[in-house]
């Protein structure tokens, strides 16, 4: 039976790859590299660099495929995500179906496949469709949350306290409801709409890459600076990936 490896590759630093990830890549017949157009060429380049560094079997083939864009018009967010996943599933089906009967393929997933990533969901969808039989396994990777915490040299949680992981869209709707909130996928700079000037923010963009930038401080003091810096960086690169942790309270404080 065919086998698919879903491999977490970390967040931009090729040294984030685990030994398990490198071994899984080298155990595959084909490595699939997603591309997302010219403006996100850097991300495909990072995956190509990883293949160049770590593939030590000359016969591993690399196949690039273009990821369709999500169409958001005239439907709810959930409907548009569902349609988008269906379109990607059709592409995966073709890629997996193109493997030899007992062959194996590897999808290189940004960060870790379990965190705000739908590769596992889409692979399950392809399996449910039943057009080609395959098994799959998942190799964990370093997440952007870990990269952020390491760069700021902070623990993620306060002692004995929970952590909320959310999106910019939801933070803008709910406000700050936990002592520690990690915010990802924030296209609207929701931190600048939070009315909690004494909260601390630990922000980072392009973490793990040569372009990494981080800032931290009291939200009321630096929200404006981060918003400006974010806009400048986004304009300079043509894209941005940023994440932040918002903190209220302290260790050993009830
Ligand atoms: C689709 S999610 C993928 C998350 C990924 N699976 C992980 O484990 O981190 C993309 C979001 O992750 C965060 N992210 C991923 N890589 C990042 C990086 N190198 N620097 C800053 N944020 C990053 C950003 O919030 C971005 O909007």
PDB file of C-alpha atoms and ligand atoms in Angstrom:
ATOM      1  CA  UNK A   1       0.000   0.000   0.000  1.00  0.00           C
ATOM      2  CA  UNK A   2       1.134   3.582  -0.594  1.00  0.00           C
ATOM      3  CA  UNK A   3       2.349   5.561   2.423  1.00  0.00           C
ATOM      4  CA  UNK A   4       2.208   9.296   3.051  1.00  0.00           C
ATOM      5  CA  UNK A   5       4.431  11.113   5.545  1.00  0.00           C
ATOM      6  CA  UNK A   6       3.089  14.421   6.823  1.00  0.00           C
ATOM      7  CA  UNK A   7       6.239  16.103   8.077  1.00  0.00           C
ATOM      8  CA  UNK A   8       6.457  19.198  10.284  1.00  0.00           C
ATOM      9  CA  UNK A   9       9.457  21.262   9.151  1.00  0.00           C
ATOM     10  CA  UNK A  10       9.498  24.089  11.695  1.00  0.00           C
ATOM     11  CA  UNK A  11       8.990  27.743  10.923  1.00  0.00           C
ATOM     12  CA  UNK A  12      11.710  28.838   8.546  1.00  0.00           C
ATOM     13  CA  UNK A  13      14.993  27.843  10.141  1.00  0.00           C
ATOM     14  CA  UNK A  14      16.248  24.708   8.334  1.00  0.00           C
ATOM     15  CA  UNK A  15      17.829  23.649  11.638  1.00  0.00           C
ATOM     16  CA  UNK A  16      14.353  23.238  13.109  1.00  0.00           C
ATOM     17  CA  UNK A  17      14.070  19.888  11.314  1.00  0.00           C
ATOM     18  CA  UNK A  18      14.183  16.893  13.638  1.00  0.00           C
ATOM     19  CA  UNK A  19      16.179  13.743  12.919  1.00  0.00           C
ATOM     20  CA  UNK A  20      12.819  11.975  12.602  1.00  0.00           C
ATOM     21  CA  UNK A  21      11.754  14.481   9.913  1.00  0.00           C
ATOM     22  CA  UNK A  22      15.003  14.033   7.965  1.00  0.00           C
ATOM     23  CA  UNK A  23      14.704  10.244   8.095  1.00  0.00           C
ATOM     24  CA  UNK A  24      11.075  10.381   6.951  1.00  0.00           C
ATOM     25  CA  UNK A  25      11.993  12.636   3.983  1.00  0.00           C
ATOM     26  CA  UNK A  26      14.720  10.215   2.970  1.00  0.00           C
ATOM     27  CA  UNK A  27      12.313   7.299   3.287  1.00  0.00           C
ATOM     28  CA  UNK A  28       9.981   8.803   0.665  1.00  0.00           C
ATOM     29  CA  UNK A  29      10.021   8.253  -3.104  1.00  0.00           C
ATOM     30  CA  UNK A  30       8.647  11.747  -3.713  1.00  0.00           C
ATOM     31  CA  UNK A  31       8.669  14.975  -1.702  1.00  0.00           C
ATOM     32  CA  UNK A  32       5.767  17.293  -2.531  1.00  0.00           C
ATOM     33  CA  UNK A  33       6.444  21.039  -2.289  1.00  0.00           C
ATOM     34  CA  UNK A  34       3.490  23.458  -2.242  1.00  0.00           C
ATOM     35  CA  UNK A  35       3.911  26.816  -4.004  1.00  0.00           C
ATOM     36  CA  UNK A  36       1.735  29.865  -3.320  1.00  0.00           C
ATOM     37  CA  UNK A  37       2.560  32.282  -6.122  1.00  0.00           C
ATOM     38  CA  UNK A  38       5.381  34.780  -6.647  1.00  0.00           C
ATOM     39  CA  UNK A  39       4.635  36.872  -3.545  1.00  0.00           C
ATOM     40  CA  UNK A  40       5.226  33.864  -1.266  1.00  0.00           C
ATOM     41  CA  UNK A  41       8.152  32.425  -3.242  1.00  0.00           C
ATOM     42  CA  UNK A  42      10.372  32.682  -0.127  1.00  0.00           C
ATOM     43  CA  UNK A  43       8.326  29.961   1.564  1.00  0.00           C
ATOM     44  CA  UNK A  44       8.781  27.490  -1.305  1.00  0.00           C
ATOM     45  CA  UNK A  45      12.500  28.430  -1.371  1.00  0.00           C
ATOM     46  CA  UNK A  46      12.818  27.439   2.302  1.00  0.00           C
ATOM     47  CA  UNK A  47      11.341  24.011   1.500  1.00  0.00           C
ATOM     48  CA  UNK A  48      13.669  23.636  -1.516  1.00  0.00           C
ATOM     49  CA  UNK A  49      16.631  24.536   0.714  1.00  0.00           C
ATOM     50  CA  UNK A  50      15.530  21.878   3.228  1.00  0.00           C
ATOM     51  CA  UNK A  51      15.420  19.261   0.442  1.00  0.00           C
ATOM     52  CA  UNK A  52      18.850  20.307  -0.795  1.00  0.00           C
ATOM     53  CA  UNK A  53      20.388  20.130   2.670  1.00  0.00           C
ATOM     54  CA  UNK A  54      18.859  16.943   3.954  1.00  0.00           C
ATOM     55  CA  UNK A  55      17.938  14.623   1.073  1.00  0.00           C
ATOM     56  CA  UNK A  56      20.848  12.255   0.816  1.00  0.00           C
ATOM     57  CA  UNK A  57      19.194   9.759  -1.548  1.00  0.00           C
ATOM     58  CA  UNK A  58      19.647  10.936  -5.132  1.00  0.00           C
ATOM     59  CA  UNK A  59      16.550   9.082  -6.343  1.00  0.00           C
ATOM     60  CA  UNK A  60      14.045  11.002  -4.184  1.00  0.00           C
ATOM     61  CA  UNK A  61      11.960  13.034  -6.645  1.00  0.00           C
ATOM     62  CA  UNK A  62      10.642  16.515  -5.852  1.00  0.00           C
ATOM     63  CA  UNK A  63       7.248  17.482  -7.238  1.00  0.00           C
ATOM     64  CA  UNK A  64       5.991  21.048  -6.832  1.00  0.00           C
ATOM     65  CA  UNK A  65       2.284  21.825  -6.903  1.00  0.00           C
ATOM     66  CA  UNK A  66       0.397  25.086  -6.756  1.00  0.00           C
ATOM     67  CA  UNK A  67      -1.977  25.589  -3.831  1.00  0.00           C
ATOM     68  CA  UNK A  68      -5.273  27.161  -4.987  1.00  0.00           C
ATOM     69  CA  UNK A  69      -6.350  30.402  -3.298  1.00  0.00           C
ATOM     70  CA  UNK A  70      -9.387  30.412  -1.019  1.00  0.00           C
ATOM     71  CA  UNK A  71     -12.315  32.223  -2.654  1.00  0.00           C
ATOM     72  CA  UNK A  72     -14.157  34.114   0.079  1.00  0.00           C
ATOM     73  CA  UNK A  73     -16.886  35.923  -1.848  1.00  0.00           C
ATOM     74  CA  UNK A  74     -20.624  35.268  -1.464  1.00  0.00           C
ATOM     75  CA  UNK A  75     -20.336  32.568   1.200  1.00  0.00           C
ATOM     76  CA  UNK A  76     -19.563  32.078   4.873  1.00  0.00           C
ATOM     77  CA  UNK A  77     -15.999  31.580   6.113  1.00  0.00           C
ATOM     78  CA  UNK A  78     -16.738  27.897   6.869  1.00  0.00           C
ATOM     79  CA  UNK A  79     -18.215  27.285   3.407  1.00  0.00           C
ATOM     80  CA  UNK A  80     -15.261  28.907   1.687  1.00  0.00           C
ATOM     81  CA  UNK A  81     -12.773  26.849   3.757  1.00  0.00           C
ATOM     82  CA  UNK A  82     -14.711  23.663   2.959  1.00  0.00           C
ATOM     83  CA  UNK A  83     -14.629  24.393  -0.800  1.00  0.00           C
ATOM     84  CA  UNK A  84     -10.945  25.277  -0.579  1.00  0.00           C
ATOM     85  CA  UNK A  85     -10.121  22.018   1.209  1.00  0.00           C
ATOM     86  CA  UNK A  86     -12.094  20.094  -1.431  1.00  0.00           C
ATOM     87  CA  UNK A  87     -10.011  21.755  -4.185  1.00  0.00           C
ATOM     88  CA  UNK A  88      -6.741  20.910  -2.404  1.00  0.00           C
ATOM     89  CA  UNK A  89      -7.965  17.340  -1.769  1.00  0.00           C
ATOM     90  CA  UNK A  90      -8.421  16.870  -5.537  1.00  0.00           C
ATOM     91  CA  UNK A  91      -4.800  17.934  -6.053  1.00  0.00           C
ATOM     92  CA  UNK A  92      -3.549  15.607  -3.282  1.00  0.00           C
ATOM     93  CA  UNK A  93      -5.561  12.764  -4.824  1.00  0.00           C
ATOM     94  CA  UNK A  94      -3.727  13.247  -8.126  1.00  0.00           C
ATOM     95  CA  UNK A  95      -0.331  13.419  -6.414  1.00  0.00           C
ATOM     96  CA  UNK A  96      -0.912  10.338  -4.262  1.00  0.00           C
ATOM     97  CA  UNK A  97      -2.529   8.434  -7.127  1.00  0.00           C
ATOM     98  CA  UNK A  98       0.624   9.117  -9.176  1.00  0.00           C
ATOM     99  CA  UNK A  99       2.792   7.201  -6.691  1.00  0.00           C
ATOM    100  CA  UNK A 100       3.676   3.576  -7.451  1.00  0.00           C
ATOM    101  CA  UNK A 101       1.434   0.958  -5.706  1.00  0.00           C
ATOM    102  CA  UNK A 102       3.823   0.494  -2.744  1.00  0.00           C
ATOM    103  CA  UNK A 103       5.427   3.932  -3.071  1.00  0.00           C
ATOM    104  CA  UNK A 104       5.634   6.711  -0.508  1.00  0.00           C
ATOM    105  CA  UNK A 105       5.303  10.479  -0.604  1.00  0.00           C
ATOM    106  CA  UNK A 106       6.079  13.271   1.853  1.00  0.00           C
ATOM    107  CA  UNK A 107       4.239  16.557   2.405  1.00  0.00           C
ATOM    108  CA  UNK A 108       6.418  19.185   4.093  1.00  0.00           C
ATOM    109  CA  UNK A 109       4.183  21.127   6.458  1.00  0.00           C
ATOM    110  CA  UNK A 110       5.093  24.511   7.925  1.00  0.00           C
ATOM    111  CA  UNK A 111       5.603  24.388  11.711  1.00  0.00           C
ATOM    112  CA  UNK A 112       3.710  21.434  13.125  1.00  0.00           C
ATOM    113  CA  UNK A 113       0.866  19.699  11.252  1.00  0.00           C
ATOM    114  CA  UNK A 114      -1.424  19.810  14.317  1.00  0.00           C
ATOM    115  CA  UNK A 115      -1.509  23.588  14.716  1.00  0.00           C
ATOM    116  CA  UNK A 116      -3.691  25.756  12.448  1.00  0.00           C
ATOM    117  CA  UNK A 117      -2.897  23.540   9.505  1.00  0.00           C
ATOM    118  CA  UNK A 118      -5.319  21.376   7.546  1.00  0.00           C
ATOM    119  CA  UNK A 119      -3.009  18.897   5.848  1.00  0.00           C
ATOM    120  CA  UNK A 120      -4.143  16.067   8.153  1.00  0.00           C
ATOM    121  CA  UNK A 121      -7.813  17.007   7.609  1.00  0.00           C
ATOM    122  CA  UNK A 122      -7.383  17.084   3.834  1.00  0.00           C
ATOM    123  CA  UNK A 123      -5.451  13.796   3.750  1.00  0.00           C
ATOM    124  CA  UNK A 124      -8.322  12.222   5.746  1.00  0.00           C
ATOM    125  CA  UNK A 125     -10.749  13.618   3.181  1.00  0.00           C
ATOM    126  CA  UNK A 126      -8.753  12.018   0.349  1.00  0.00           C
ATOM    127  CA  UNK A 127      -8.717   8.709   2.218  1.00  0.00           C
ATOM    128  CA  UNK A 128     -12.471   8.884   2.814  1.00  0.00           C
ATOM    129  CA  UNK A 129     -13.053   9.471  -0.904  1.00  0.00           C
ATOM    130  CA  UNK A 130     -11.584   5.970  -1.370  1.00  0.00           C
ATOM    131  CA  UNK A 131     -10.175   6.477  -4.865  1.00  0.00           C
ATOM    132  CA  UNK A 132      -6.678   5.353  -3.849  1.00  0.00           C
ATOM    133  CA  UNK A 133      -5.708   3.342  -0.792  1.00  0.00           C
ATOM    134  CA  UNK A 134      -2.908   4.629   1.410  1.00  0.00           C
ATOM    135  CA  UNK A 135      -1.744   4.791   5.016  1.00  0.00           C
ATOM    136  CA  UNK A 136      -0.205   7.882   6.559  1.00  0.00           C
ATOM    137  CA  UNK A 137       1.879   8.984   9.515  1.00  0.00           C
ATOM    138  CA  UNK A 138       2.674  12.359  11.068  1.00  0.00           C
ATOM    139  CA  UNK A 139       6.087  13.693  12.130  1.00  0.00           C
ATOM    140  CA  UNK A 140       5.894  16.603  14.603  1.00  0.00           C
ATOM    141  CA  UNK A 141       7.661  19.904  13.960  1.00  0.00           C
ATOM    142  CA  UNK A 142       8.597  23.045  15.880  1.00  0.00           C
ATOM    143  CA  UNK A 143       5.642  25.416  15.974  1.00  0.00           C
ATOM    144  CA  UNK A 144       5.649  29.189  15.601  1.00  0.00           C
ATOM    145  CA  UNK A 145       4.561  29.327  19.262  1.00  0.00           C
ATOM    146  CA  UNK A 146       7.756  27.562  20.323  1.00  0.00           C
ATOM    147  CA  UNK A 147       9.844  29.744  18.001  1.00  0.00           C
ATOM    148  CA  UNK A 148       8.245  32.883  19.508  1.00  0.00           C
ATOM    149  CA  UNK A 149       8.797  31.732  23.095  1.00  0.00           C
ATOM    150  CA  UNK A 150      12.418  30.777  22.383  1.00  0.00           C
ATOM    151  CA  UNK A 151      13.246  34.096  20.699  1.00  0.00           C
ATOM    152  CA  UNK A 152      11.755  36.073  23.606  1.00  0.00           C
ATOM    153  CA  UNK A 153      13.186  33.609  26.161  1.00  0.00           C
ATOM    154  CA  UNK A 154       9.819  33.242  27.901  1.00  0.00           C
ATOM    155  CA  UNK A 155       7.729  30.339  29.142  1.00  0.00           C
ATOM    156  CA  UNK A 156       4.380  30.222  27.338  1.00  0.00           C
ATOM    157  CA  UNK A 157       2.176  29.706  30.416  1.00  0.00           C
ATOM    158  CA  UNK A 158       2.154  31.309  33.841  1.00  0.00           C
ATOM    159  CA  UNK A 159       2.703  28.789  36.670  1.00  0.00           C
ATOM    160  CA  UNK A 160      -0.292  26.435  36.798  1.00  0.00           C
ATOM    161  CA  UNK A 161      -2.369  28.641  34.444  1.00  0.00           C
ATOM    162  CA  UNK A 162      -4.025  27.822  31.111  1.00  0.00           C
ATOM    163  CA  UNK A 163      -3.200  29.276  27.693  1.00  0.00           C
ATOM    164  CA  UNK A 164      -5.583  30.299  24.965  1.00  0.00           C
ATOM    165  CA  UNK A 165      -4.470  29.896  21.354  1.00  0.00           C
ATOM    166  CA  UNK A 166      -6.628  31.886  18.989  1.00  0.00           C
ATOM    167  CA  UNK A 167      -6.772  33.886  15.757  1.00  0.00           C
ATOM    168  CA  UNK A 168      -6.706  37.654  15.233  1.00  0.00           C
ATOM    169  CA  UNK A 169     -10.271  37.485  13.945  1.00  0.00           C
ATOM    170  CA  UNK A 170     -11.526  35.863  17.171  1.00  0.00           C
ATOM    171  CA  UNK A 171      -9.446  38.073  19.465  1.00  0.00           C
ATOM    172  CA  UNK A 172     -11.059  41.105  17.840  1.00  0.00           C
ATOM    173  CA  UNK A 173     -14.489  39.619  18.650  1.00  0.00           C
ATOM    174  CA  UNK A 174     -13.864  38.373  22.203  1.00  0.00           C
ATOM    175  CA  UNK A 175     -11.173  40.670  23.608  1.00  0.00           C
ATOM    176  CA  UNK A 176      -8.597  39.362  26.054  1.00  0.00           C
ATOM    177  CA  UNK A 177     -10.213  36.621  28.164  1.00  0.00           C
ATOM    178  CA  UNK A 178      -7.206  34.632  29.470  1.00  0.00           C
ATOM    179  CA  UNK A 179      -4.015  35.476  31.370  1.00  0.00           C
ATOM    180  CA  UNK A 180      -2.024  34.165  28.418  1.00  0.00           C
ATOM    181  CA  UNK A 181      -3.319  34.378  24.862  1.00  0.00           C
ATOM    182  CA  UNK A 182      -1.334  33.371  21.799  1.00  0.00           C
ATOM    183  CA  UNK A 183      -2.620  34.981  18.619  1.00  0.00           C
ATOM    184  CA  UNK A 184      -1.951  33.598  15.140  1.00  0.00           C
ATOM    185  CA  UNK A 185      -3.277  34.369  11.662  1.00  0.00           C
ATOM    186  CA  UNK A 186      -3.891  38.012  12.490  1.00  0.00           C
ATOM    187  CA  UNK A 187      -4.358  40.031   9.318  1.00  0.00           C
ATOM    188  CA  UNK A 188      -6.123  42.838  11.163  1.00  0.00           C
ATOM    189  CA  UNK A 189      -3.655  43.648  13.939  1.00  0.00           C
ATOM    190  CA  UNK A 190      -6.247  42.819  16.557  1.00  0.00           C
ATOM    191  CA  UNK A 191      -3.751  43.659  19.337  1.00  0.00           C
ATOM    192  CA  UNK A 192      -4.143  47.334  18.495  1.00  0.00           C
ATOM    193  CA  UNK A 193      -7.907  47.117  19.233  1.00  0.00           C
ATOM    194  CA  UNK A 194      -7.467  45.564  22.710  1.00  0.00           C
ATOM    195  CA  UNK A 195      -8.359  47.964  25.487  1.00  0.00           C
ATOM    196  CA  UNK A 196      -5.892  46.641  28.057  1.00  0.00           C
ATOM    197  CA  UNK A 197      -2.870  48.948  28.045  1.00  0.00           C
ATOM    198  CA  UNK A 198      -1.160  47.181  30.960  1.00  0.00           C
ATOM    199  CA  UNK A 199      -1.082  43.793  29.221  1.00  0.00           C
ATOM    200  CA  UNK A 200       2.335  42.746  27.927  1.00  0.00           C
ATOM    201  CA  UNK A 201       2.869  41.795  24.297  1.00  0.00           C
ATOM    202  CA  UNK A 202       5.608  39.531  22.920  1.00  0.00           C
ATOM    203  CA  UNK A 203       5.504  39.840  19.116  1.00  0.00           C
ATOM    204  CA  UNK A 204       7.557  38.192  16.378  1.00  0.00           C
ATOM    205  CA  UNK A 205       7.561  38.021  12.584  1.00  0.00           C
ATOM    206  CA  UNK A 206       9.482  35.766  10.148  1.00  0.00           C
ATOM    207  CA  UNK A 207      10.591  33.776  13.211  1.00  0.00           C
ATOM    208  CA  UNK A 208      13.416  31.366  12.510  1.00  0.00           C
ATOM    209  CA  UNK A 209      14.327  33.041   9.213  1.00  0.00           C
ATOM    210  CA  UNK A 210      17.141  35.511   8.514  1.00  0.00           C
ATOM    211  CA  UNK A 211      14.509  38.286   8.545  1.00  0.00           C
ATOM    212  CA  UNK A 212      13.223  37.578  12.060  1.00  0.00           C
ATOM    213  CA  UNK A 213      12.057  40.638  14.018  1.00  0.00           C
ATOM    214  CA  UNK A 214      10.761  40.657  17.585  1.00  0.00           C
ATOM    215  CA  UNK A 215       9.414  43.321  19.917  1.00  0.00           C
ATOM    216  CA  UNK A 216       8.032  43.192  23.451  1.00  0.00           C
ATOM    217  CA  UNK A 217       6.664  45.607  26.014  1.00  0.00           C
ATOM    218  CA  UNK A 218       3.566  47.090  27.604  1.00  0.00           C
ATOM    219  CA  UNK A 219       0.750  46.971  25.056  1.00  0.00           C
ATOM    220  CA  UNK A 220      -0.250  50.573  25.699  1.00  0.00           C
ATOM    221  CA  UNK A 221       3.329  51.711  24.960  1.00  0.00           C
ATOM    222  CA  UNK A 222       4.236  49.691  21.894  1.00  0.00           C
ATOM    223  CA  UNK A 223       1.074  48.604  20.039  1.00  0.00           C
ATOM    224  CA  UNK A 224       1.446  51.566  17.650  1.00  0.00           C
ATOM    225  CA  UNK A 225       5.156  50.854  17.018  1.00  0.00           C
ATOM    226  CA  UNK A 226       4.453  47.199  16.265  1.00  0.00           C
ATOM    227  CA  UNK A 227       1.601  48.110  13.914  1.00  0.00           C
ATOM    228  CA  UNK A 228       3.913  50.496  12.014  1.00  0.00           C
ATOM    229  CA  UNK A 229       6.806  48.026  11.908  1.00  0.00           C
ATOM    230  CA  UNK A 230       4.456  45.269  10.745  1.00  0.00           C
ATOM    231  CA  UNK A 231       3.192  47.431   7.879  1.00  0.00           C
ATOM    232  CA  UNK A 232       6.760  48.348   6.823  1.00  0.00           C
ATOM    233  CA  UNK A 233       7.943  44.733   6.926  1.00  0.00           C
ATOM    234  CA  UNK A 234       4.902  43.524   5.017  1.00  0.00           C
ATOM    235  CA  UNK A 235       5.476  46.123   2.312  1.00  0.00           C
ATOM    236  CA  UNK A 236       9.184  45.243   2.095  1.00  0.00           C
ATOM    237  CA  UNK A 237       8.662  41.462   1.753  1.00  0.00           C
ATOM    238  CA  UNK A 238       5.270  41.443   0.024  1.00  0.00           C
ATOM    239  CA  UNK A 239       3.965  39.070   2.757  1.00  0.00           C
ATOM    240  CA  UNK A 240       4.202  38.627   6.500  1.00  0.00           C
ATOM    241  CA  UNK A 241       3.768  35.867   9.048  1.00  0.00           C
ATOM    242  CA  UNK A 242       3.585  37.112  12.610  1.00  0.00           C
ATOM    243  CA  UNK A 243       2.440  35.793  15.943  1.00  0.00           C
ATOM    244  CA  UNK A 244       2.207  37.250  19.427  1.00  0.00           C
ATOM    245  CA  UNK A 245       1.585  36.355  23.025  1.00  0.00           C
ATOM    246  CA  UNK A 246      -0.470  38.663  25.241  1.00  0.00           C
ATOM    247  CA  UNK A 247       0.002  38.376  28.972  1.00  0.00           C
ATOM    248  CA  UNK A 248      -1.996  39.690  31.908  1.00  0.00           C
ATOM    249  CA  UNK A 249      -0.867  38.932  35.457  1.00  0.00           C
ATOM    250  CA  UNK A 250       2.232  37.245  36.842  1.00  0.00           C
ATOM    251  CA  UNK A 251       3.482  33.907  38.130  1.00  0.00           C
ATOM    252  CA  UNK A 252       2.257  33.095  41.657  1.00  0.00           C
ATOM    253  CA  UNK A 253      -0.462  35.762  41.455  1.00  0.00           C
ATOM    254  CA  UNK A 254      -4.106  34.762  41.887  1.00  0.00           C
TER     255      UNK A 254
HETATM  256  C1  LIG B   1      -1.514  28.541   8.806  1.00  0.00           C
HETATM  257  S1  LIG B   1      -0.767  28.897  10.328  1.00  0.00           S
HETATM  258  C2  LIG B   1       0.430  27.637  10.414  1.00  0.00           C
HETATM  259  C3  LIG B   1       0.995  27.420  11.780  1.00  0.00           C
HETATM  260  C4  LIG B   1       2.054  26.327  11.820  1.00  0.00           C
HETATM  261  N1  LIG B   1       1.492  25.039  11.530  1.00  0.00           N
HETATM  262  C5  LIG B   1       2.780  26.264  13.156  1.00  0.00           C
HETATM  263  O1  LIG B   1       2.968  25.172  13.686  1.00  0.00           O
HETATM  264  O2  LIG B   1       3.218  27.317  13.636  1.00  0.00           O
HETATM  265  C6  LIG B   1       0.159  30.321   9.923  1.00  0.00           C
HETATM  266  C7  LIG B   1       0.345  31.257  11.099  1.00  0.00           C
HETATM  267  O3  LIG B   1       1.361  30.749  11.940  1.00  0.00           O
HETATM  268  C8  LIG B   1       2.157  31.801  12.440  1.00  0.00           C
HETATM  269  N2  LIG B   1       3.526  31.618  11.917  1.00  0.00           N
HETATM  270  C9  LIG B   1       3.981  30.564  11.222  1.00  0.00           C
HETATM  271  N3  LIG B   1       5.276  30.690  10.959  1.00  0.00           N
HETATM  272  C10 LIG B   1       5.684  31.843  11.499  1.00  0.00           C
HETATM  273  C11 LIG B   1       6.925  32.517  11.561  1.00  0.00           C
HETATM  274  N4  LIG B   1       8.030  32.000  10.999  1.00  0.00           N
HETATM  275  N5  LIG B   1       6.987  33.704  12.217  1.00  0.00           N
HETATM  276  C12 LIG B   1       5.883  34.229  12.799  1.00  0.00           C
HETATM  277  N6  LIG B   1       4.679  33.638  12.760  1.00  0.00           N
HETATM  278  C13 LIG B   1       4.575  32.452  12.127  1.00  0.00           C
HETATM  279  C14 LIG B   1       1.523  33.093  11.964  1.00  0.00           C
HETATM  280  O4  LIG B   1       0.606  33.524  12.945  1.00  0.00           O
HETATM  281  C15 LIG B   1       0.806  32.651  10.710  1.00  0.00           C
HETATM  282  O5  LIG B   1      -0.274  33.515  10.424  1.00  0.00           O
END
